[in-house]
PDB file of C-alpha atoms in Angstrom:
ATOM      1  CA  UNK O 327      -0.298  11.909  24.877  1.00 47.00           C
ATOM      2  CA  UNK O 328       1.944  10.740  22.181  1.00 64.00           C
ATOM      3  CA  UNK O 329       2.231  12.976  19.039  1.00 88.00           C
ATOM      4  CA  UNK O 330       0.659  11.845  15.189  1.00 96.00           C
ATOM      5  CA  UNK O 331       2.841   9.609  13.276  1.00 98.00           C
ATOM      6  CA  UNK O 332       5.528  11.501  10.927  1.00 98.00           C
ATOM      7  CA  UNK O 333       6.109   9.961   7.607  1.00 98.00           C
ATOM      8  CA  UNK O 334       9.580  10.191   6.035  1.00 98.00           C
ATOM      9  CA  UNK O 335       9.411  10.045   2.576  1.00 97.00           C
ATOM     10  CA  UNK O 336       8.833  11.880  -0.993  1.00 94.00           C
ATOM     11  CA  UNK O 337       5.860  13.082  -1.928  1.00 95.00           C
ATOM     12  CA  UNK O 338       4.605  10.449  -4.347  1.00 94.00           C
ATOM     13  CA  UNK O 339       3.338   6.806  -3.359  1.00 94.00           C
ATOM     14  CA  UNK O 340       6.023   4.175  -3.481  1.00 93.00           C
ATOM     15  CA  UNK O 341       6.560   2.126  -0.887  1.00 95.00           C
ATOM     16  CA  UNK O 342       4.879   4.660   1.469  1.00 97.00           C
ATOM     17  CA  UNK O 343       1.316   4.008   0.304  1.00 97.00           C
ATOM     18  CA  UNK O 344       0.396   1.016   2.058  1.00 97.00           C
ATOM     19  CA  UNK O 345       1.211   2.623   5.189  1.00 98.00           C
ATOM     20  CA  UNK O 346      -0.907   6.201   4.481  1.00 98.00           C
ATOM     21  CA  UNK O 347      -3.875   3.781   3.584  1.00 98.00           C
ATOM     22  CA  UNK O 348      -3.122   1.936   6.536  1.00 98.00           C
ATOM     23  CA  UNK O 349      -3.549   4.425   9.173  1.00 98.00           C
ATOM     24  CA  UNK O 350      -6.174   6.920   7.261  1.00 98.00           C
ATOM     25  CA  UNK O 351      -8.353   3.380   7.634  1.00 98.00           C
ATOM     26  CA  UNK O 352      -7.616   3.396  11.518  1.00 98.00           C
ATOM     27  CA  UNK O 353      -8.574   6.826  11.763  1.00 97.00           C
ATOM     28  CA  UNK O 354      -5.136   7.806  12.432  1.00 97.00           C
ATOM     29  CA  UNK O 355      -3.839  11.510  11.275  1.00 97.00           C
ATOM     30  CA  UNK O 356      -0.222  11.752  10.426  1.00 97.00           C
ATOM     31  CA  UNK O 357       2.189  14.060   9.595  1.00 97.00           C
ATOM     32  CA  UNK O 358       4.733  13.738   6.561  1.00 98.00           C
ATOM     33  CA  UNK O 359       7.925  15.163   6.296  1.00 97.00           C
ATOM     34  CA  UNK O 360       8.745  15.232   2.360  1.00 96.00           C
ATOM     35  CA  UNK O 361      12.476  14.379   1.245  1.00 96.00           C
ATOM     36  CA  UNK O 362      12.919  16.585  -1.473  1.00 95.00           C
ATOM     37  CA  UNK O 363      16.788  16.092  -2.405  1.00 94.00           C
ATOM     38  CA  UNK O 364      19.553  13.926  -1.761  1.00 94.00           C
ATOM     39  CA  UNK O 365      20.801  15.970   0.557  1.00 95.00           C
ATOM     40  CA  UNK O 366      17.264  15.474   3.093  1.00 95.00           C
ATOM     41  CA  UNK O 367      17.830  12.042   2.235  1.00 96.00           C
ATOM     42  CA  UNK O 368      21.360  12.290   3.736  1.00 95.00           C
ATOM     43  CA  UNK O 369      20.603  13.902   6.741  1.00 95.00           C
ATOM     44  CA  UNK O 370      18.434  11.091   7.718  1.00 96.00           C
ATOM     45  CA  UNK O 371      20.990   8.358   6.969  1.00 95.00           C
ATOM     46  CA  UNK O 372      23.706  10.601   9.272  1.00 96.00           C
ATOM     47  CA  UNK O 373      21.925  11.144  11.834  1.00 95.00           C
ATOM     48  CA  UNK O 374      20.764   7.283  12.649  1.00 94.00           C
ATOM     49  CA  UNK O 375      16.904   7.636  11.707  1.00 95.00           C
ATOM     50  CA  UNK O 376      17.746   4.805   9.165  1.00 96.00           C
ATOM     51  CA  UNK O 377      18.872   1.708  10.464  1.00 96.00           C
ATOM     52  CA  UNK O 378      19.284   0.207   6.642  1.00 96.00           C
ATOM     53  CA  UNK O 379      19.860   3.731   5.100  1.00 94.00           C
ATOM     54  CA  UNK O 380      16.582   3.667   3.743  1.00 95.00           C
ATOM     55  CA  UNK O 381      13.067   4.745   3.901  1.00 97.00           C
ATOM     56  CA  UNK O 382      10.006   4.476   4.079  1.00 97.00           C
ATOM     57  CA  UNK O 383      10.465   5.771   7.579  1.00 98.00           C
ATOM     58  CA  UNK O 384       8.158   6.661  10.021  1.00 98.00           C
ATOM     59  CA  UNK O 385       8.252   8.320  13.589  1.00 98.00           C
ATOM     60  CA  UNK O 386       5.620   6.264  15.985  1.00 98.00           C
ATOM     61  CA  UNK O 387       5.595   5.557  19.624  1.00 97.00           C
ATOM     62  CA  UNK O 388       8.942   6.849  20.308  1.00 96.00           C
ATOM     63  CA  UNK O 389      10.262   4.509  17.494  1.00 97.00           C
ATOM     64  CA  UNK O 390      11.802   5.041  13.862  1.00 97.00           C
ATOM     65  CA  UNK O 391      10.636   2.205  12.182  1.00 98.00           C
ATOM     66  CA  UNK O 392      11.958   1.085   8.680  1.00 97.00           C
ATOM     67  CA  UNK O 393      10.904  -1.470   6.502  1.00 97.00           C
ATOM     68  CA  UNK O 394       6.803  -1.113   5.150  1.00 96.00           C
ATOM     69  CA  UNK O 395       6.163  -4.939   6.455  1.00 95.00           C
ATOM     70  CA  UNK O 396       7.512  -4.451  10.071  1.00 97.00           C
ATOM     71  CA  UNK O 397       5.428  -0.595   9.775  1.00 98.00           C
ATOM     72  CA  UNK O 398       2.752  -2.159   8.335  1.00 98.00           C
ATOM     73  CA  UNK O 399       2.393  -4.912  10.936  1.00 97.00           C
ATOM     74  CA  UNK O 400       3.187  -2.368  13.994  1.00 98.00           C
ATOM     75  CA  UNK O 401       0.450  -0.222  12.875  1.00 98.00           C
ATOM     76  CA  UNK O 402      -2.340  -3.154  12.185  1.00 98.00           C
ATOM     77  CA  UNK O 403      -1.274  -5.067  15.297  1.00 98.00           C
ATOM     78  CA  UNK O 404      -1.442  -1.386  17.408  1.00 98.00           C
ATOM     79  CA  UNK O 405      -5.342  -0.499  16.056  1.00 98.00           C
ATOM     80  CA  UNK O 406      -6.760  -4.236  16.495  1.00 97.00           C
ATOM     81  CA  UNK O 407      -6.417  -4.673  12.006  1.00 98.00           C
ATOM     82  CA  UNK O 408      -4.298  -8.005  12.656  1.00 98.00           C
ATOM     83  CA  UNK O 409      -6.890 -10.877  13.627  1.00 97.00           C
ATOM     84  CA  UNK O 410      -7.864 -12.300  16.968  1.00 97.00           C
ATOM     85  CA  UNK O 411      -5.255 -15.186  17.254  1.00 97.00           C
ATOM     86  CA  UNK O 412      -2.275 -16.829  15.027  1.00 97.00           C
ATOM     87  CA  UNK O 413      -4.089 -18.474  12.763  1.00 98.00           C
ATOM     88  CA  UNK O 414      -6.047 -15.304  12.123  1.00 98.00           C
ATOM     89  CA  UNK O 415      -2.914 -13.367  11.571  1.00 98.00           C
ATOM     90  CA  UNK O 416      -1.197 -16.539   9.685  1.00 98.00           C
ATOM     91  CA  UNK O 417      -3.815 -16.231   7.248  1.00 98.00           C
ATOM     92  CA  UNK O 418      -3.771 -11.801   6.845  1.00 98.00           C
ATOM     93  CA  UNK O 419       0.109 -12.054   5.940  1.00 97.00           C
ATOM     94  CA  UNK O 420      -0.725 -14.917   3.828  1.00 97.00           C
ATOM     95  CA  UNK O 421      -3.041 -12.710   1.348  1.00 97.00           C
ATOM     96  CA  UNK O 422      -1.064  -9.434   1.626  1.00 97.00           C
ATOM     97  CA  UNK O 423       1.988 -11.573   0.563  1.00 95.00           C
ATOM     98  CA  UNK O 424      -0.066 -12.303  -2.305  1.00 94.00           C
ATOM     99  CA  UNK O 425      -1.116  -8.794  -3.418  1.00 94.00           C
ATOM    100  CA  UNK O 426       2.660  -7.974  -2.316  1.00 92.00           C
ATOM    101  CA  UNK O 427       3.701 -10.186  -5.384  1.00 91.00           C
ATOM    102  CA  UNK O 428       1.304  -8.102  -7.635  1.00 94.00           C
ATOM    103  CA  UNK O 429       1.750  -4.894  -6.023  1.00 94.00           C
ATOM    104  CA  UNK O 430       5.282  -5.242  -6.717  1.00 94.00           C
ATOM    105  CA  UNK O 431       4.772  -5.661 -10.366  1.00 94.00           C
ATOM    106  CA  UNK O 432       2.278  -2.437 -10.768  1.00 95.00           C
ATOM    107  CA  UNK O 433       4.925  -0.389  -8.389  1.00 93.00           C
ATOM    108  CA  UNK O 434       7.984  -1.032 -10.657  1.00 91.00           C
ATOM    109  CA  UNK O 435       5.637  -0.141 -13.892  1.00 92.00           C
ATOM    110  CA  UNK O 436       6.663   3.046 -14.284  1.00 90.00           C
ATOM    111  CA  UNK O 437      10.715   2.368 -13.946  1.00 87.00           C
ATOM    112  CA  UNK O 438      10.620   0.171 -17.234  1.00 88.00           C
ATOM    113  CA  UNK O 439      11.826   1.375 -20.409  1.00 89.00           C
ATOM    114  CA  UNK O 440       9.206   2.359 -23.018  1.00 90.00           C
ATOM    115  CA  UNK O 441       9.527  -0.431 -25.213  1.00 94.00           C
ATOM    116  CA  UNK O 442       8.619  -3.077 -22.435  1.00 93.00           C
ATOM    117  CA  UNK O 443       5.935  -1.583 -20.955  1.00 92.00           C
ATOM    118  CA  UNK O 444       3.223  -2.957 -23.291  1.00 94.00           C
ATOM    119  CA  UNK O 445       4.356  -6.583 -22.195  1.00 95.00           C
ATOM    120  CA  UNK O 446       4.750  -5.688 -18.781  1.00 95.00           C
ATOM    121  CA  UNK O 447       1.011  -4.345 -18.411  1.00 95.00           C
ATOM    122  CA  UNK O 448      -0.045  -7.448 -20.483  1.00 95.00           C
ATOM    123  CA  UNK O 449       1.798  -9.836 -18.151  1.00 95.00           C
ATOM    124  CA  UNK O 450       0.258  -7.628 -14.763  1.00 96.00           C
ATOM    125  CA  UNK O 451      -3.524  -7.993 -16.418  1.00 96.00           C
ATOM    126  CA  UNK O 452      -2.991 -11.968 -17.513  1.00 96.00           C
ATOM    127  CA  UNK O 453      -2.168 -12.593 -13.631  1.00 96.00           C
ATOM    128  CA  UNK O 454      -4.670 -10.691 -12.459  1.00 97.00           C
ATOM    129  CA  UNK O 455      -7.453 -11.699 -14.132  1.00 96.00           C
ATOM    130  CA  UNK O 456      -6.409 -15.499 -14.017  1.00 96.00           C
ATOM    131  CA  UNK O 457      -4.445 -15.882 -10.801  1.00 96.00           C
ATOM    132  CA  UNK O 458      -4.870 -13.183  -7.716  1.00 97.00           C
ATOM    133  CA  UNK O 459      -8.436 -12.064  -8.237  1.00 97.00           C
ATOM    134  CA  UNK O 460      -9.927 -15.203  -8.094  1.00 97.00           C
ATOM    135  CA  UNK O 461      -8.152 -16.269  -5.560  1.00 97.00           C
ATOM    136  CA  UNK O 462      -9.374 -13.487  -3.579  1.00 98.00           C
ATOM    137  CA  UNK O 463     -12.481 -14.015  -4.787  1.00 98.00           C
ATOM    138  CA  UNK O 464     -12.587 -17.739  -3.742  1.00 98.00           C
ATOM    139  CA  UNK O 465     -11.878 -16.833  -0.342  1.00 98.00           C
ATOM    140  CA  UNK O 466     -14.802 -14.630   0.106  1.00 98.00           C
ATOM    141  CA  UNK O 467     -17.024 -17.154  -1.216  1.00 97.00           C
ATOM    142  CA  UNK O 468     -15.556 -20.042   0.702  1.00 97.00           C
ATOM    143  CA  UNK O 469     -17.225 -18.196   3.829  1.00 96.00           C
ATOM    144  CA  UNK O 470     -19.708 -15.819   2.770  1.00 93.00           C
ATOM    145  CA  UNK O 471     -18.641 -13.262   4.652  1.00 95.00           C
ATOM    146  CA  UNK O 472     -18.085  -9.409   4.428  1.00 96.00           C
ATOM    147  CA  UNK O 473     -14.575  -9.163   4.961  1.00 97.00           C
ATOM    148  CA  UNK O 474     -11.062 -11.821   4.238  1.00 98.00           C
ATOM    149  CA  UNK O 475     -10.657 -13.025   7.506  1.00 98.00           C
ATOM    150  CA  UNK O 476     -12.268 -13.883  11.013  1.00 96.00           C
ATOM    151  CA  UNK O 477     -15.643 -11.772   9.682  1.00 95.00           C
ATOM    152  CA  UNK O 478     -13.826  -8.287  10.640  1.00 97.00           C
ATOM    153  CA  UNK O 479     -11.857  -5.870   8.944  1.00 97.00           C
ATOM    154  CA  UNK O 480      -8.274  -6.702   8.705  1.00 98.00           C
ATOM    155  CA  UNK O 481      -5.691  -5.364   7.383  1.00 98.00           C
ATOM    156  CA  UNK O 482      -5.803  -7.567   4.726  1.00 98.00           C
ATOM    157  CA  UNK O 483      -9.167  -6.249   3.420  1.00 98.00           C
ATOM    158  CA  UNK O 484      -7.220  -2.570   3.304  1.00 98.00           C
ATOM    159  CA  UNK O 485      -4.532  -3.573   1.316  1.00 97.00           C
ATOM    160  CA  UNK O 486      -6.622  -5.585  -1.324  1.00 98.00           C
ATOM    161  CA  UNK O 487      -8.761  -2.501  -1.867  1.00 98.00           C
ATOM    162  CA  UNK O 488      -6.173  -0.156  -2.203  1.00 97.00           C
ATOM    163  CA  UNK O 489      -4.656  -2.816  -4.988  1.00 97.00           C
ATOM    164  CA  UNK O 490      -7.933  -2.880  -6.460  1.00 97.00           C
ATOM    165  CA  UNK O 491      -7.759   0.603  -6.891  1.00 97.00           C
ATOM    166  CA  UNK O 492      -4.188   0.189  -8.402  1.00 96.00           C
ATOM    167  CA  UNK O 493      -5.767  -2.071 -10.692  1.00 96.00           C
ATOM    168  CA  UNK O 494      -8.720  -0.128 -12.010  1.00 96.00           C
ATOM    169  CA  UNK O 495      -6.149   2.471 -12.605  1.00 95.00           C
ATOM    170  CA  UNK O 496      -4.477   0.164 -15.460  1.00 94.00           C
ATOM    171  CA  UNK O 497      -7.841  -1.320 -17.033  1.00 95.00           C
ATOM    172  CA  UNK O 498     -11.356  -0.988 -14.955  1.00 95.00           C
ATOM    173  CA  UNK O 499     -12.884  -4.004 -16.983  1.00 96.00           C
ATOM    174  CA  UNK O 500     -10.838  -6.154 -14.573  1.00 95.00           C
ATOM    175  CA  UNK O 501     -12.846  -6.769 -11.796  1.00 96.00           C
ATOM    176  CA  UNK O 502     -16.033  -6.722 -13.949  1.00 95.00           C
ATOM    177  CA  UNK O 503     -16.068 -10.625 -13.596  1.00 95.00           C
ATOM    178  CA  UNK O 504     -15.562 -10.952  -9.406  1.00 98.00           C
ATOM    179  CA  UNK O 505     -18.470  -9.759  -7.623  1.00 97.00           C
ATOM    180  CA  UNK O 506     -17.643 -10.339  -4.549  1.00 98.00           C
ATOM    181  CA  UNK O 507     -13.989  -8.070  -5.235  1.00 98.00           C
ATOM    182  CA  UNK O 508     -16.331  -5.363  -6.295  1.00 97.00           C
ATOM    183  CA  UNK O 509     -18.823  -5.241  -3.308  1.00 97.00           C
ATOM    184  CA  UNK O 510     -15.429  -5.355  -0.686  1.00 98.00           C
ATOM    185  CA  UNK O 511     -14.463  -1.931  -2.891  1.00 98.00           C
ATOM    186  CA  UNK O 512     -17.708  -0.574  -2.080  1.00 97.00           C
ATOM    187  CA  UNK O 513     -17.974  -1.403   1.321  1.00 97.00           C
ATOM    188  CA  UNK O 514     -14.597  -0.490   2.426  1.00 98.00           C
ATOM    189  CA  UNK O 515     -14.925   2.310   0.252  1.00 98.00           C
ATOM    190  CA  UNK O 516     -17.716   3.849   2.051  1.00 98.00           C
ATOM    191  CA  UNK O 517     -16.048   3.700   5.480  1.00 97.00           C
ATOM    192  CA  UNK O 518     -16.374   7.300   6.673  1.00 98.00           C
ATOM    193  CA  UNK O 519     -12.086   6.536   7.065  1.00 97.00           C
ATOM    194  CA  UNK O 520     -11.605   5.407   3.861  1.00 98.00           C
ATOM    195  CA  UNK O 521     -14.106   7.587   2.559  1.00 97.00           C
ATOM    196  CA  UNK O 522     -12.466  10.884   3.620  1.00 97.00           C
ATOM    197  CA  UNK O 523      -8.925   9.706   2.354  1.00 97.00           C
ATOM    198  CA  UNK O 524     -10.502   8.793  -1.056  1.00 97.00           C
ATOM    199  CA  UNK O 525     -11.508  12.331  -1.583  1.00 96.00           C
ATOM    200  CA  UNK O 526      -9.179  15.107  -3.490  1.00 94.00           C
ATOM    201  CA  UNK O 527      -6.940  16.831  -0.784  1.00 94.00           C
ATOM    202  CA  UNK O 528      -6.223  13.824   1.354  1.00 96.00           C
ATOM    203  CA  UNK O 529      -2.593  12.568   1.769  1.00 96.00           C
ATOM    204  CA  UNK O 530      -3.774  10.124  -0.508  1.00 96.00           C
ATOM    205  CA  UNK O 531      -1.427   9.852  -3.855  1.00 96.00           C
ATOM    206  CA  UNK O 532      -1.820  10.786  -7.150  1.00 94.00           C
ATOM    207  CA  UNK O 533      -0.440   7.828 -10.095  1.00 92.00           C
ATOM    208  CA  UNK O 534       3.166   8.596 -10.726  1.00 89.00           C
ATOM    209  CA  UNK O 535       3.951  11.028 -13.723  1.00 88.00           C
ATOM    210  CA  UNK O 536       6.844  11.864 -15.617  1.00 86.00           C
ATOM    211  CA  UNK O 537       7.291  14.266 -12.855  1.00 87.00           C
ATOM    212  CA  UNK O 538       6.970  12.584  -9.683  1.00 86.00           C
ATOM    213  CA  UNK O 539       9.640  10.035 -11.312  1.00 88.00           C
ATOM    214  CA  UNK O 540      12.146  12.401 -12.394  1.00 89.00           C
ATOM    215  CA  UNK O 541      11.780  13.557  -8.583  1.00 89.00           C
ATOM    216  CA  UNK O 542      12.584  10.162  -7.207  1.00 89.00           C
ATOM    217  CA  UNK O 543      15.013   9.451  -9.437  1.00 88.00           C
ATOM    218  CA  UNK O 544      16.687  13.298  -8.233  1.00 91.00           C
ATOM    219  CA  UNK O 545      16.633  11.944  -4.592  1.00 92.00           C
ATOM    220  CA  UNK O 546      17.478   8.535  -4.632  1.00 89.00           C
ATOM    221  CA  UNK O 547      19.481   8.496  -7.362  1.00 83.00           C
ATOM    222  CA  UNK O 548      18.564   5.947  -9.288  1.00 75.00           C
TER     223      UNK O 548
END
């Protein structure tokens, strides 16, 4: 029997995030093995666990895969969260593209300087409200069913409630206006999966502090 997953990474959410929610959803216990200098960082990169010299890593099936899509995708397609057919599975990386595009604004929100960050939040709130939520919210209503795509939990569904999440955390009036976004929270939410990695002393991540950035910015230099 194959061992849990190991998680290479720092102990804050990043790019690793996606991939925790992913597999807590499954069911799926990991392990995580914490960089916590440059030097842990290094090791990795000499001793060939990082084909692009960079992580997220994670240890699965006898593999070390990099880069959160292709671990993301291994992990949906190996626990039945990637759709029935192509056009099932066209359609789940179209939408996570699409919260990729705001993700990637509300990761990077704490690596601006201070005197940008007001616009920046502005900008992330203006597209929310008036571009990806309802166009997640369209697509429920355009089939009236309880989850993105093909009636059955995807991992689409995962990632847009863990963005939702991300969301709430910057202004919780957001979502007051999409319905259908709210009762998807809820209902993926109260998956007994979901529902144990929501609660305090999961692997589940805290928002970045001052803290958690000076530590990434110790490791990776940056």
């Amino acid at each position: 029997m194959a061992g849990k997953p190991k998680l290479h990474y720092f102990n804050g959410r990043g790019r690793m995030e996606p991939i925790r929610w992913l597999l807590a959803a499954a069911g799926v216990e990991f392990e995580e093995k914490f960089i916590e200098s440059p030097e842990d960082l290094e090791k990795l990169r000499n001793d060939g666990s990082l084909l692009f010299q960079q992580v997220p890593m994670v240890e699965i099936d006898g593999m070390k895969l990099v880069q959160t899509r292709a671990i993301l995708n291994y992990i949906a397609s190996k626990y039945n969260l990637y759709g029935k057919d192509i056009k099932e599975r066209a359609l789940i990386d179209m939408y996570t593209e699409g919260m990729a595009d705001l993700n990637e604004m509300i990761l990077h929100l704490p690596l601006c300087r201070p005197e940008e960050k007001d616009a920046k939040i502005a900008l992330i709130k203006e597209k929310t409200k008036n571009r990806y939520f309802p166009a997640f919210e369209k697509v429920l209503q355009s089939h009236g069913q309880d989850y993105l795509v093909g009636n059955k939990l995807s991992r689409a569904d995962i990632s847009l409630v863990e963005l939702l999440y991300y969301v709430e955390e910057l202004d919780s009036s957001l979502i007051s206006s999409f319905p259908l976004l709210k009762a998807l929270k809820i209902r993926i939410s109260n998956m007994p999966t979901v529902k144990k990695f929501l609660q305090p002393g999961s692997p589940r991540k805290p928002p970045p502090d001052a803290k958690a950035l000076e530590e990434a910015r110790k490791i990776f230099r940056f």
